[in-house]
Amino acid sequence: GTHNLSSPHSITFDGDLSINGVSATSSILDGNGLPGFGFNPSSGNYTLTMTNLTLQNFTDSDTGTLLFSGKGSISLDHLLIHDNTCIASISVCAFFVNYDTAIDQHISLTNSAIYSNSSLAIIASISAGEGSTGNVFMNIINNTFYGNDGSIIALENDLPGSAINLNFVNNTVSHNNFFETNGWLLVYVAEGASVNTYAKNNIFDNNIGNDAPNNCGSFAFTSQGGNIS
């Protein structure tokens, strides 16, 4: 059924955590215009898993957004993410920061439909901290992004000597209105840091930016073949 949330939820956990619905069409979390979930694992070694859920009608503010985690790995599978408005403060719907940067962070979004959201970017990965070289590995595979206002992915690496690695595979990106002229991908890299982006077997169709056709955008990525635009 539909669960209407009355306040943002901050969840601290010591170990792996799974939040699983029966199916995305029957297990619905409705944000009622509030921020969603802040996840606070005690260690970057732990993994958050969310499957078979709908996440709808959330917003962002100074206190949070739809999904936030400051460390640990994240696995999102078989989700419907729609009608969320993330433009007030954080401006990202799923915002994952790797503060525990001595430990590699793994982020995956698979087999999901993401549509009719407003944000600077739908999902973002940021490495921030000092004196360590933990890497981020992001896999975005077998998803549909349709009718969103904003870019799809934002990557920021502020750690010299570390890398953020994106694999964007088998996705359909269609009828989105991207942030300005940047396209589906936003990248910010500090001197000495690196961001590696790979795209394979994706469909980019009828996307725009600044009211002009814009499927690929202005940030370079490495095509591994099979991309259609």
N, CA, C and O of each residue as an XYZ file, in Angstrom:
916
protein
N       0.811     -1.176      0.000
C       0.000      0.000      0.000
C       0.863      1.251      0.000
O       2.083      1.181     -0.146
N       0.213      2.396      0.166
C       0.904      3.682      0.196
C       1.131      4.112      1.626
O       0.198      4.136      2.429
N       2.362      4.450      1.950
C       2.733      4.913      3.279
C       3.075      6.397      3.186
O       4.062      6.775      2.556
N       2.252      7.237      3.818
C       2.471      8.676      3.804
C       3.352      9.060      4.976
O       2.992      8.834      6.132
N       4.502      9.637      4.683
C       5.465      9.963      5.726
C       5.173     11.342      6.304
O       4.804     12.266      5.579
N       5.341     11.470      7.611
C       5.002     12.717      8.292
C       6.219     13.529      8.695
O       6.078     14.673      9.126
N       7.421     12.956      8.564
C       8.634     13.686      8.923
C       9.819     13.023      8.239
O       9.751     11.844      7.891
N      10.916     13.771      8.039
C      12.120     13.147      7.478
C      12.634     12.055      8.418
O      12.428     12.118      9.630
N      13.292     11.074      7.854
C      13.772      9.937      8.626
C      15.293      9.866      8.565
O      15.881      9.781      7.487
N      15.914      9.903      9.726
C      17.356      9.729      9.830
C      17.605      8.364     10.456
O      17.153      8.087     11.567
N      18.325      7.518      9.738
C      18.497      6.131     10.148
C      19.975      5.855     10.372
O      20.777      5.930      9.441
N      20.330      5.536     11.603
C      21.695      5.153     11.953
C      21.744      3.637     12.094
O      20.884      3.044     12.746
N      22.744      3.009     11.487
C      22.800      1.552     11.582
C      24.243      1.080     11.665
O      25.168      1.710     11.152
N      24.392     -0.054     12.330
C      25.706     -0.657     12.571
C      25.703     -2.040     11.933
O      25.433     -3.041     12.597
N      26.009     -2.084     10.626
C      25.920     -3.313      9.844
C      25.226     -3.012      8.537
O      24.842     -1.870      8.287
N      25.059     -4.023      7.695
C      24.330     -3.836      6.439
C      22.843     -3.623      6.727
O      22.309     -4.167      7.693
N      22.181     -2.831      5.887
C      20.759     -2.527      6.070
C      20.022     -2.747      4.758
O      20.470     -2.277      3.712
N      18.881     -3.467      4.800
C      18.042     -3.686      3.624
C      16.639     -3.163      3.899
O      16.054     -3.435      4.948
N      16.104     -2.402      2.933
C      14.721     -1.926      2.988
C      14.052     -2.421      1.711
O      14.315     -1.904      0.626
N      13.189     -3.422      1.843
C      12.648     -4.116      0.683
C      11.128     -4.081      0.690
O      10.498     -4.388      1.702
N      10.538     -3.705     -0.448
C       9.104     -3.791     -0.604
C       8.698     -5.088     -1.271
O       9.542     -5.904     -1.642
N       7.380     -5.271     -1.419
C       6.865     -6.444     -2.134
C       7.053     -6.262     -3.634
O       7.540     -7.161     -4.319
N       6.665     -5.100     -4.136
C       6.900     -4.709     -5.525
C       6.841     -3.194     -5.582
O       6.249     -2.556     -4.712
N       7.452     -2.620     -6.607
C       7.480     -1.165     -6.700
C       6.082     -0.577     -6.900
O       5.830      0.557     -6.493
N       5.175     -1.327     -7.518
C       3.829     -0.808     -7.757
C       2.926     -0.919     -6.536
O       1.899     -0.245     -6.470
N       3.289     -1.756     -5.572
C       2.420     -1.941     -4.404
C       3.022     -1.424     -3.104
O       2.300     -1.243     -2.123
N       4.323     -1.185     -3.076
C       4.983     -0.685     -1.860
C       5.452      0.743     -2.125
O       6.524      0.963     -2.689
N       4.630      1.714     -1.708
C       4.816      3.111     -2.096
C       5.123      3.955     -0.867
O       4.379      3.942      0.114
N       6.226      4.687     -0.936
C       6.578      5.647      0.104
C       6.326      7.039     -0.447
O       6.979      7.462     -1.401
N       5.373      7.758      0.157
C       4.981      9.089     -0.297
C       5.513     10.124      0.680
O       5.207     10.079      1.872
N       6.318     11.065      0.167
C       6.989     12.015      1.035
C       6.159     13.181      1.497
O       6.596     13.929      2.371
N       4.959     13.370      0.936
C       4.109     14.491      1.342
C       4.839     15.825      1.288
O       4.582     16.706      2.109
N       5.745     15.981      0.329
C       6.451     17.245      0.184
C       7.562     17.475      1.170
O       8.057     18.596      1.284
N       7.976     16.439      1.897
C       9.048     16.550      2.884
C      10.323     15.876      2.375
O      10.267     15.069      1.448
N      11.485     16.204      2.980
C      12.696     15.422      2.673
C      12.499     13.966      3.080
O      11.620     13.639      3.877
N      13.336     13.102      2.516
C      13.157     11.674      2.729
C      14.057     11.083      3.775
O      13.842     11.300      4.968
N      15.081     10.327      3.355
C      15.847      9.482      4.254
C      17.312      9.907      4.280
O      17.953     10.071      3.241
N      17.817     10.078      5.491
C      19.242     10.261      5.693
C      19.800      9.012      6.347
O      19.356      8.623      7.428
N      20.773      8.380      5.698
C      21.336      7.127      6.192
C      22.719      7.394      6.781
O      23.564      8.045      6.166
N      22.922      6.872      7.987
C      24.154      7.148      8.724
C      24.783      5.844      9.213
O      24.681      5.523     10.397
N      25.426      5.095      8.330
C      26.110      3.880      8.795
C      27.295      4.248      9.672
O      27.923      5.291      9.486
N      27.590      3.384     10.623
C      28.702      3.672     11.532
C      30.052      3.493     10.859
O      31.067      3.961     11.375
N      30.078      2.816      9.704
C      31.327      2.584      8.981
C      31.068      2.586      7.486
O      29.989      2.201      7.035
N      32.060      3.022      6.718
C      31.963      2.955      5.272
C      32.003      1.548      4.726
O      31.819      1.348      3.525
N      32.240      0.558      5.586
C      32.256     -0.844      5.144
C      30.855     -1.412      4.934
O      30.707     -2.492      4.362
N      29.819     -0.692      5.394
C      28.465     -1.241      5.353
C      27.727     -0.823      4.088
O      28.069      0.173      3.450
N      26.691     -1.616      3.734
C      25.927     -1.397      2.505
C      24.451     -1.200      2.818
O      23.865     -1.951      3.599
N      23.853     -0.179      2.199
C      22.418      0.041      2.223
C      21.822     -0.523      0.946
O      22.312     -0.237     -0.146
N      20.758     -1.330      1.074
C      20.059     -1.896     -0.073
C      18.597     -1.497     -0.017
O      17.946     -1.668      1.013
N      18.068     -0.960     -1.128
C      16.638     -0.658     -1.244
C      16.124     -1.299     -2.526
O      16.697     -1.091     -3.596
N      15.043     -2.082     -2.426
C      14.486     -2.769     -3.592
C      12.969     -2.740     -3.565
O      12.354     -2.651     -2.503
N      12.369     -2.817     -4.760
C      10.924     -3.012     -4.929
C      10.096     -1.966     -4.192
O       9.188     -2.297     -3.430
N      10.426     -0.686     -4.434
C       9.728      0.417     -3.784
C       9.441      1.521     -4.793
O      10.149      1.676     -5.789
N       8.385      2.286     -4.516
C       8.160      3.564     -5.178
C       8.505      4.677     -4.201
O       8.102      4.637     -3.039
N       9.252      5.671     -4.676
C       9.594      6.859     -3.902
C       9.020      8.056     -4.636
O       9.465      8.382     -5.737
N       8.029      8.719     -4.034
C       7.322      9.786     -4.732
C       7.018     10.954     -3.804
O       6.875     10.788     -2.592
N       6.921     12.140     -4.401
C       6.476     13.353     -3.712
C       7.384     13.787     -2.564
O       6.909     14.320     -1.561
N       8.687     13.561     -2.708
C       9.652     14.088     -1.750
C      10.212     15.411     -2.273
O      10.119     15.717     -3.462
N      10.792     16.183     -1.362
C      11.445     17.422     -1.747
C      12.775     17.521     -1.011
O      13.103     16.652     -0.202
N      13.547     18.579     -1.286
C      14.795     18.775     -0.568
C      14.738     20.090      0.211
O      13.935     20.975     -0.084
N      15.609     20.188      1.208
C      15.700     21.392      2.028
C      17.084     21.409      2.651
O      17.927     20.571      2.332
N      17.317     22.369      3.542
C      18.601     22.415      4.242
C      18.817     21.192      5.120
O      19.950     20.910      5.508
N      17.766     20.469      5.436
C      17.884     19.321      6.338
C      17.931     17.982      5.621
O      18.084     16.950      6.274
N      17.805     17.967      4.309
C      17.883     16.673      3.638
C      17.236     16.690      2.273
O      16.758     17.723      1.803
N      17.229     15.520      1.639
C      16.626     15.352      0.319
C      15.996     13.971      0.251
O      15.758     13.357      1.291
N      15.722     13.470     -0.934
C      15.056     12.172     -1.054
C      15.886     11.057     -0.426
O      15.388     10.330      0.434
N      17.135     10.912     -0.838
C      18.049      9.925     -0.265
C      19.396     10.597     -0.042
O      19.915     11.275     -0.928
N      19.957     10.405      1.148
C      21.283     10.947      1.440
C      22.077      9.933      2.260
O      21.544      9.306      3.176
N      23.346      9.784      1.922
C      24.252      8.989      2.750
C      25.635      9.603      2.669
O      26.085      9.996      1.594
N      26.318      9.686      3.823
C      27.639     10.290      3.883
C      28.777      9.292      3.775
O      29.939      9.687      3.671
N      28.463      8.016      3.797
C      29.495      6.994      3.638
C      28.810      5.651      3.441
O      27.591      5.539      3.578
N      29.592      4.642      3.121
C      29.033      3.324      2.871
C      28.609      3.152      1.429
O      28.566      4.115      0.664
N      28.295      1.919      1.060
C      27.881      1.603     -0.301
C      26.362      1.532     -0.395
O      25.676      1.288      0.597
N      25.849      1.748     -1.605
C      24.414      1.862     -1.825
C      24.020      0.997     -3.007
O      24.643      1.066     -4.067
N      22.977      0.174     -2.829
C      22.439     -0.640     -3.912
C      20.941     -0.371     -4.026
O      20.179     -0.677     -3.109
N      20.520      0.207     -5.163
C      19.122      0.546     -5.420
C      18.650     -0.264     -6.616
O      19.243     -0.177     -7.691
N      17.577     -1.060     -6.445
C      17.158     -1.966     -7.516
C      15.640     -2.054     -7.575
O      14.968     -2.104     -6.545
N      15.106     -2.073     -8.799
C      13.662     -2.174     -9.022
C      12.897     -1.118     -8.228
O      12.023     -1.428     -7.418
N      13.254      0.136     -8.486
C      12.570      1.268     -7.872
C      11.812      2.066     -8.927
O      12.217      2.120    -10.088
N      10.711      2.683     -8.511
C      10.052      3.734     -9.274
C      10.283      5.031     -8.508
O       9.853      5.159     -7.362
N      10.952      5.982     -9.125
C      11.271      7.267     -8.494
C      10.644      8.355     -9.343
O      11.098      8.605    -10.460
N       9.601      9.011     -8.830
C       8.897      9.975     -9.674
C       8.259     11.093     -8.859
O       7.964     10.939     -7.674
N       8.058     12.221     -9.532
C       7.375     13.390     -8.970
C       8.009     13.876     -7.677
O       7.315     14.244     -6.730
N       9.329     13.872     -7.650
C      10.079     14.456     -6.546
C      10.668     15.794     -7.000
O      11.096     15.940     -8.145
N      10.684     16.768     -6.080
C      11.159     18.107     -6.401
C      12.375     18.410     -5.549
O      12.265     18.617     -4.340
N      13.535     18.434     -6.185
C      14.799     18.583     -5.457
C      15.564     19.786     -6.007
O      16.648     19.644     -6.572
N      14.985     20.965     -5.831
C      15.598     22.181     -6.365
C      15.707     23.285     -5.321
O      16.135     24.393     -5.641
N      15.325     22.998     -4.067
C      15.274     24.062     -3.067
C      16.635     24.367     -2.468
O      16.981     25.534     -2.285
N      17.410     23.339     -2.160
C      18.665     23.564     -1.441
C      19.775     22.663     -1.974
O      20.706     23.140     -2.623
N      19.679     21.367     -1.703
C      20.711     20.423     -2.139
C      20.653     20.222     -3.652
O      21.682     20.043     -4.303
N      19.460     20.253     -4.196
C      19.232     20.205     -5.646
C      19.620     18.877     -6.288
O      19.819     18.815     -7.501
N      19.730     17.829     -5.503
C      19.963     16.482     -6.012
C      19.016     15.548     -5.272
O      18.881     15.649     -4.053
N      18.359     14.641     -5.987
C      17.394     13.751     -5.319
C      18.080     12.632     -4.532
O      17.711     12.365     -3.388
N      19.065     11.985     -5.131
C      19.809     10.913     -4.450
C      21.258     11.383     -4.336
O      21.989     11.405     -5.327
N      21.669     11.758     -3.125
C      22.913     12.498     -2.894
C      23.822     11.646     -2.011
O      23.553     11.461     -0.825
N      24.905     11.127     -2.603
C      25.779     10.210     -1.886
C      27.186     10.798     -1.816
O      27.827     11.050     -2.836
N      27.643     11.005     -0.596
C      28.966     11.585     -0.359
C      29.838     10.531      0.304
O      29.368      9.780      1.158
N      31.090     10.474     -0.082
C      32.015      9.527      0.533
C      32.955     10.294      1.463
O      34.074     10.643      1.087
N      32.471     10.552      2.697
C      33.327     11.205      3.687
C      34.330     10.224      4.290
O      35.424     10.616      4.696
N      33.953      8.949      4.346
C      34.844      7.918      4.886
C      35.769      7.466      3.763
O      35.696      6.327      3.300
N      36.638      8.375      3.333
C      37.310      8.196      2.049
C      38.486      7.243      2.081
O      39.130      7.041      1.052
N      38.790      6.650      3.225
C      39.802      5.590      3.229
C      39.227      4.283      2.699
O      39.967      3.330      2.454
N      37.897      4.237      2.519
C      37.207      3.022      2.086
C      36.515      3.292      0.756
O      35.821      4.299      0.612
N      36.695      2.410     -0.210
C      36.016      2.560     -1.493
C      34.504      2.499     -1.301
O      33.997      1.741     -0.475
N      33.801      3.309     -2.078
C      32.345      3.340     -2.040
C      31.795      2.793     -3.357
O      32.264      3.155     -4.436
N      30.786      1.910     -3.253
C      30.155      1.327     -4.433
C      28.689      1.758     -4.461
O      27.960      1.589     -3.483
N      28.274      2.316     -5.593
C      26.910      2.814     -5.750
C      26.312      2.161     -6.989
O      26.917      2.195     -8.061
N      25.127      1.564     -6.851
C      24.474      0.989     -8.032
C      22.997      1.372     -8.057
O      22.320      1.380     -7.029
N      22.523      1.686     -9.243
C      21.105      1.909     -9.521
C      20.761      1.058    -10.725
O      21.281      1.285    -11.817
N      19.880      0.069    -10.535
C      19.610     -0.907    -11.586
C      18.112     -1.168    -11.716
O      17.363     -1.099    -10.741
N      17.695     -1.470    -12.949
C      16.342     -1.982    -13.238
C      15.240     -1.083    -12.686
O      14.249     -1.567    -12.139
N      15.418      0.227    -12.834
C      14.490      1.177    -12.232
C      13.981      2.177    -13.264
O      14.579      2.354    -14.326
N      12.858      2.833    -12.931
C      12.293      3.897    -13.768
C      12.282      5.188    -12.967
O      11.752      5.242    -11.857
N      12.873      6.226    -13.545
C      13.025      7.505    -12.879
C      12.408      8.554    -13.787
O      12.933      8.816    -14.870
N      11.298      9.162    -13.366
C      10.577     10.038    -14.282
C       9.869     11.169    -13.537
O       9.499     11.037    -12.370
N       9.691     12.286    -14.250
C       8.924     13.447    -13.768
C       9.473     14.014    -12.463
O       8.713     14.443    -11.595
N      10.805     14.013    -12.333
C      11.452     14.643    -11.191
C      12.076     15.967    -11.615
O      12.413     16.155    -12.784
N      12.231     16.894    -10.648
C      12.896     18.169    -10.896
C      14.093     18.289     -9.973
O      13.958     18.154     -8.757
N      15.292     18.547    -10.553
C      16.501     18.618     -9.751
C      17.639     19.147    -10.613
O      17.528     19.193    -11.838
N      18.735     19.547     -9.969
C      19.962     19.810    -10.719
C      20.446     18.520    -11.370
O      20.830     18.505    -12.540
N      20.420     17.430    -10.588
C      20.756     16.099    -11.083
C      19.981     15.074    -10.267
O      19.687     15.299     -9.093
N      19.654     13.950    -10.889
C      18.904     12.916    -10.185
C      19.767     12.246     -9.117
O      19.346     12.115     -7.968
N      20.973     11.821     -9.494
C      21.833     11.095     -8.565
C      23.239     11.681     -8.640
O      23.763     11.929     -9.725
N      23.842     11.900     -7.470
C      25.162     12.520     -7.425
C      26.083     11.739     -6.506
O      25.661     11.185     -5.490
N      27.355     11.709     -6.890
C      28.404     11.124     -6.065
C      29.492     12.171     -5.871
O      29.985     12.762     -6.832
N      29.856     12.390     -4.605
C      30.886     13.377     -4.285
C      31.895     12.738     -3.346
O      31.524     12.151     -2.329
N      33.169     12.852     -3.690
C      34.248     12.458     -2.782
C      34.796     13.719     -2.133
O      35.258     14.630     -2.820
N      34.741     13.769     -0.811
C      35.183     14.962     -0.092
C      35.844     14.531      1.200
O      35.327     13.664      1.904
N      36.967     15.118      1.516
C      37.688     14.775      2.736
C      39.136     15.177      2.590
O      39.483     15.971      1.715
N      39.979     14.634      3.441
C      41.387     14.987      3.384
C      42.252     13.753      3.630
O      41.922     12.893      4.447
N      43.365     13.689      2.904
C      44.445     12.766      3.233
C      44.190     11.303      2.958
O      44.837     10.455      3.572
N      43.272     10.964      2.057
C      43.029      9.559      1.764
C      42.719      9.404      0.282
O      42.506     10.393     -0.420
N      42.694      8.172     -0.191
C      42.537      7.934     -1.625
C      41.443      6.917     -1.920
O      41.552      6.152     -2.878
N      40.388      6.899     -1.108
C      39.281      6.003     -1.399
C      38.618      6.351     -2.716
O      38.444      7.528     -3.031
N      38.246      5.343     -3.489
C      37.636      5.538     -4.790
C      36.133      5.285     -4.734
O      35.632      4.658     -3.802
N      35.427      5.779     -5.739
C      33.994      5.543     -5.882
C      33.763      4.799     -7.190
O      34.315      5.156     -8.230
N      32.929      3.747     -7.120
C      32.542      2.970     -8.296
C      31.023      3.036     -8.423
O      30.303      2.508     -7.575
N      30.536      3.684     -9.479
C      29.102      3.867     -9.684
C      28.665      3.101    -10.922
O      29.216      3.294    -12.006
N      27.661      2.220    -10.758
C      27.096      1.448    -11.866
C      25.621      1.818    -12.019
O      24.807      1.568    -11.130
N      25.295      2.418    -13.163
C      23.920      2.793    -13.489
C      23.514      1.946    -14.690
O      23.940      2.216    -15.813
N      22.687      0.913    -14.457
C      22.487     -0.146    -15.455
C      20.997     -0.497    -15.583
O      20.309     -0.694    -14.582
N      20.517     -0.570    -16.818
C      19.155     -1.052    -17.127
C      18.067     -0.176    -16.510
O      17.126     -0.689    -15.904
N      18.191      1.139    -16.661
C      17.193      2.057    -16.129
C      16.564      2.879    -17.248
O      17.107      2.980    -18.348
N      15.403      3.465    -16.944
C      14.759      4.425    -17.823
C      14.664      5.767    -17.108
O      14.140      5.850    -15.998
N      15.177      6.825    -17.753
C      15.067      8.191    -17.249
C      14.201      8.958    -18.245
O      14.606      9.174    -19.387
N      13.012      9.367    -17.810
C      12.054      9.946    -18.751
C      11.384     11.181    -18.141
O      10.908     11.144    -17.006
N      11.354     12.266    -18.907
C      10.558     13.431    -18.532
C      11.026     14.140    -17.280
O      10.216     14.747    -16.578
N      12.315     14.078    -16.981
C      12.840     14.784    -15.817
C      13.312     16.188    -16.211
O      13.763     16.404    -17.335
N      13.206     17.130    -15.283
C      13.805     18.453    -15.430
C      15.105     18.457    -14.655
O      15.098     18.531    -13.427
N      16.222     18.377    -15.364
C      17.531     18.324    -14.726
C      18.384     17.240    -15.351
O      17.891     16.391    -16.093
N      19.661     17.280    -15.043
C      20.577     16.272    -15.570
C      20.388     14.947    -14.832
O      19.675     14.876    -13.831
N      21.031     13.913    -15.336
C      20.854     12.581    -14.757
C      21.895     12.300    -13.677
O      21.545     11.879    -12.575
N      23.157     12.528    -13.981
C      24.258     12.178    -13.085
C      25.117     13.414    -12.824
O      25.408     14.179    -13.744
N      25.523     13.606    -11.559
C      26.527     14.609    -11.207
C      27.646     13.929    -10.432
O      27.392     13.190     -9.481
N      28.886     14.181    -10.842
C      30.061     13.591    -10.202
C      31.013     14.710     -9.804
O      31.342     15.578    -10.613
N      31.450     14.682     -8.548
C      32.417     15.670     -8.073
C      33.494     14.970     -7.261
O      33.190     14.256     -6.305
N      34.733     15.170     -7.633
C      35.848     14.570     -6.905
C      36.787     15.675     -6.433
O      37.440     16.340     -7.238
N      36.841     15.859     -5.118
C      37.699     16.883     -4.515
C      38.961     16.294     -3.906
O      39.694     16.992     -3.206
N      39.227     15.003     -4.168
C      40.345     14.321     -3.511
C      41.451     13.994     -4.505
O      41.304     13.048     -5.279
N      42.538     14.730     -4.514
C      43.674     14.375     -5.374
C      44.164     12.960     -5.084
O      44.281     12.555     -3.927
N      44.445     12.224     -6.139
C      44.915     10.852     -5.992
C      43.822      9.820     -5.971
O      44.112      8.624     -5.941
N      42.562     10.242     -5.985
C      41.454      9.282     -5.980
C      40.674      9.395     -7.285
O      40.897     10.310     -8.079
N      39.750      8.446     -7.496
C      38.984      8.411     -8.741
C      37.517      8.092     -8.464
O      37.191      7.303     -7.577
N      36.640      8.728     -9.249
C      35.250      8.315     -9.353
C      35.083      7.637    -10.715
O      35.456      8.199    -11.745
N      34.523      6.429    -10.712
C      34.392      5.628    -11.927
C      32.917      5.340    -12.183
O      32.252      4.702    -11.366
N      32.409      5.814    -13.321
C      31.005      5.623    -13.670
C      30.890      4.671    -14.849
O      31.540      4.861    -15.876
N      30.050      3.633    -14.694
C      29.632      2.777    -15.797
C      28.139      3.013    -16.036
O      27.309      2.704    -15.181
N      27.810      3.559    -17.195
C      26.432      3.904    -17.555
C      26.043      3.007    -18.721
O      26.455      3.246    -19.856
N      25.242      1.966    -18.442
C      25.073      0.862    -19.396
C      23.590      0.496    -19.530
O      22.874      0.377    -18.536
N      23.147      0.319    -20.783
C      21.805     -0.198    -21.085
C      20.689      0.671    -20.508
O      19.682      0.150    -20.030
N      20.862      1.976    -20.549
C      19.837      2.896    -20.059
C      19.129      3.579    -21.226
O      19.695      3.759    -22.304
N      17.877      3.952    -20.978
C      17.144      4.810    -21.904
C      16.980      6.173    -21.262
O      16.451      6.291    -20.157
N      17.439      7.212    -21.966
C      17.388      8.585    -21.476
C      16.580      9.375    -22.501
O      17.081      9.695    -23.579
N      15.335      9.688    -22.165
C      14.423     10.201    -23.179
C      13.554     11.336    -22.648
O      13.043     11.270    -21.530
N      13.391     12.392    -23.475
C      12.465     13.493    -23.203
C      12.752     14.176    -21.862
O      11.831     14.565    -21.143
N      14.026     14.314    -21.539
C      14.420     15.060    -20.344
C      14.823     16.479    -20.730
O      15.305     16.727    -21.835
N      14.615     17.399    -19.797
C      15.031     18.790    -19.971
C      16.246     19.009    -19.079
O      16.105     19.245    -17.879
N      17.440     18.931    -19.663
C      18.669     18.943    -18.883
C      18.975     20.333    -18.329
O      18.489     21.347    -18.830
N      19.797     20.348    -17.279
C      20.219     21.591    -16.646
C      21.067     22.408    -17.621
O      22.154     21.981    -18.011
N      20.573     23.573    -18.012
C      21.241     24.460    -18.954
C      21.670     23.671    -20.193
O      20.856     22.954    -20.775
N      22.948     23.794    -20.607
C      23.399     23.090    -21.812
C      24.313     21.919    -21.484
O      24.985     21.401    -22.375
N      24.354     21.491    -20.224
C      25.354     20.518    -19.805
C      25.036     19.089    -20.213
O      25.943     18.259    -20.282
N      23.799     18.787    -20.482
C      23.450     17.435    -20.883
C      23.175     16.525    -19.703
O      22.899     16.987    -18.596
N      23.255     15.216    -19.954
C      22.863     14.230    -18.944
C      23.887     14.080    -17.834
O      23.569     13.552    -16.768
N      25.129     14.542    -18.070
C      26.230     14.293    -17.146
C      26.880     15.611    -16.731
O      27.236     16.437    -17.571
N      27.030     15.791    -15.398
C      27.753     16.932    -14.849
C      29.000     16.422    -14.143
O      28.916     15.477    -13.359
N      30.155     17.028    -14.404
C      31.418     16.565    -13.823
C      32.203     17.752    -13.291
O      32.384     18.754    -13.983
N      32.672     17.626    -12.038
C      33.527     18.629    -11.405
C      34.715     17.896    -10.794
O      34.530     16.986     -9.987
N      35.936     18.282    -11.170
C      37.122     17.536    -10.762
C      38.187     18.509    -10.249
O      38.553     19.460    -10.940
N      38.676     18.265     -9.039
C      39.769     19.059     -8.499
C      41.082     18.655     -9.160
O      41.203     17.557     -9.702
N      42.048     19.542     -9.110
C      43.354     19.242     -9.682
C      43.970     18.039     -8.979
O      44.010     17.983     -7.750
N      44.448     17.078     -9.763
C      45.058     15.875     -9.211
C      44.089     14.748     -8.938
O      44.512     13.634     -8.630
N      42.789     15.014     -9.044
C      41.770     13.976     -8.888
C      41.335     13.510    -10.280
O      41.711     14.109    -11.287
N      40.542     12.441    -10.328
C      40.094     11.966    -11.634
C      38.658     11.468    -11.567
O      38.189     10.977    -10.540
N      37.976     11.614    -12.707
C      36.650     11.052    -12.912
C      36.681     10.316    -14.245
O      37.019     10.900    -15.274
N      36.326      9.035    -14.224
C      36.318      8.199    -15.423
C      34.877      7.798    -15.727
O      34.218      7.164    -14.903
N      34.388      8.168    -16.910
C      32.997      7.907    -17.251
C      32.936      7.052    -18.517
O      33.558      7.371    -19.530
N      32.173      5.961    -18.437
C      32.046      5.022    -19.551
C      30.564      4.791    -19.839
O      29.773      4.562    -18.924
N      30.198      4.854    -21.114
C      28.812      4.651    -21.519
C      28.751      3.586    -22.606
O      29.556      3.588    -23.537
N      27.780      2.669    -22.478
C      27.654      1.567    -23.430
C      26.190      1.171    -23.591
O      25.464      1.028    -22.608
N      25.768      0.996    -24.839
C      24.435      0.456    -25.168
C      23.297      1.271    -24.559
O      22.326      0.711    -24.049
N      23.425      2.598    -24.616
C      22.371      3.477    -24.120
C      21.619      4.121    -25.285
O      22.155      4.278    -26.383
N      20.366      4.489    -25.019
C      19.564      5.239    -25.979
C      19.345      6.642    -25.410
O      18.809      6.794    -24.312
N      19.762      7.666    -26.161
C      19.537      9.069    -25.806
C      18.583      9.647    -26.848
O      18.929      9.743    -28.026
N      17.388     10.030    -26.416
C      16.339     10.346    -27.377
C      15.550     11.582    -26.957
O      14.997     11.635    -25.858
N      15.503     12.579    -27.848
C      14.623     13.737    -27.678
C      14.815     14.461    -26.347
O      13.844     14.883    -25.719
N      16.065     14.602    -25.923
C      16.369     15.407    -24.746
C      16.717     16.831    -25.178
O      17.189     17.057    -26.292
N      16.475     17.789    -24.274
C      16.762     19.187    -24.582
C      17.506     19.843    -23.428
O      17.494     19.355    -22.298
N      18.150     20.954    -23.738
C      18.776     21.809    -22.738
C      18.727     23.228    -23.246
O      19.105     23.491    -24.387
N      18.262     24.160    -22.409
C      18.048     25.548    -22.857
C      17.198     25.614    -24.124
O      17.472     26.384    -25.044
N      16.157     24.778    -24.140
C      15.181     24.765    -25.241
C      15.782     24.375    -26.593
O      15.219     24.685    -27.643
N      16.922     23.696    -26.558
C      17.551     23.233    -27.796
C      17.845     21.739    -27.673
O      18.072     21.250    -26.566
N      17.846     21.003    -28.790
C      18.173     19.569    -28.717
C      19.529     19.338    -28.063
O      20.507     20.010    -28.391
N      19.583     18.389    -27.142
C      20.827     18.149    -26.399
C      20.798     16.739    -25.832
O      20.317     16.525    -24.720
N      21.305     15.783    -26.586
C      21.334     14.411    -26.096
C      22.618     14.074    -25.346
O      22.574     13.404    -24.314
N      23.743     14.526    -25.847
C      25.018     14.086    -25.278
C      25.608     15.059    -24.268
O      26.250     14.625    -23.312
N      25.411     16.358    -24.448
C      25.898     17.320    -23.486
C      27.322     17.753    -23.743
O      27.931     17.399    -24.753
N      27.849     18.543    -22.788
C      29.152     19.177    -22.985
C      30.288     18.490    -22.237
O      31.452     18.807    -22.480
N      29.986     17.567    -21.343
C      31.038     16.868    -20.609
C      31.405     15.578    -21.332
O      30.533     14.797    -21.711
N      32.688     15.368    -21.516
C      33.150     14.212    -22.284
C      32.976     12.918    -21.495
O      33.160     12.890    -20.278
N      32.622     11.851    -22.200
C      32.599     10.510    -21.626
C      33.171      9.551    -22.663
O      33.215      9.860    -23.854
N      33.601      8.400    -22.201
C      34.165      7.388    -23.096
C      33.056      6.442    -23.546
O      32.463      5.728    -22.738
N      32.790      6.450    -24.841
C      31.802      5.518    -25.391
C      32.447      4.168    -25.631
O      33.489      4.069    -26.279
N      31.812      3.119    -25.097
C      32.295      1.758    -25.325
C      31.460      1.044    -26.385
O      31.495     -0.181    -26.498
N      30.711      1.827    -27.159
C      29.954      1.265    -28.277
C      28.497      1.042    -27.957
O      28.119      0.865    -26.799
N      27.677      1.053    -28.998
C      26.276      0.721    -28.863
C      25.397      1.845    -28.385
O      24.209      1.620    -28.151
N      25.922      3.056    -28.228
C      25.095      4.182    -27.812
C      24.372      4.770    -29.029
O      24.975      4.968    -30.084
N      23.082      5.044    -28.870
C      22.262      5.575    -29.947
C      21.729      6.936    -29.539
O      21.160      7.095    -28.459
N      21.917      7.914    -30.413
C      21.438      9.262    -30.135
C      20.755      9.824    -31.372
O      20.276     10.958    -31.351
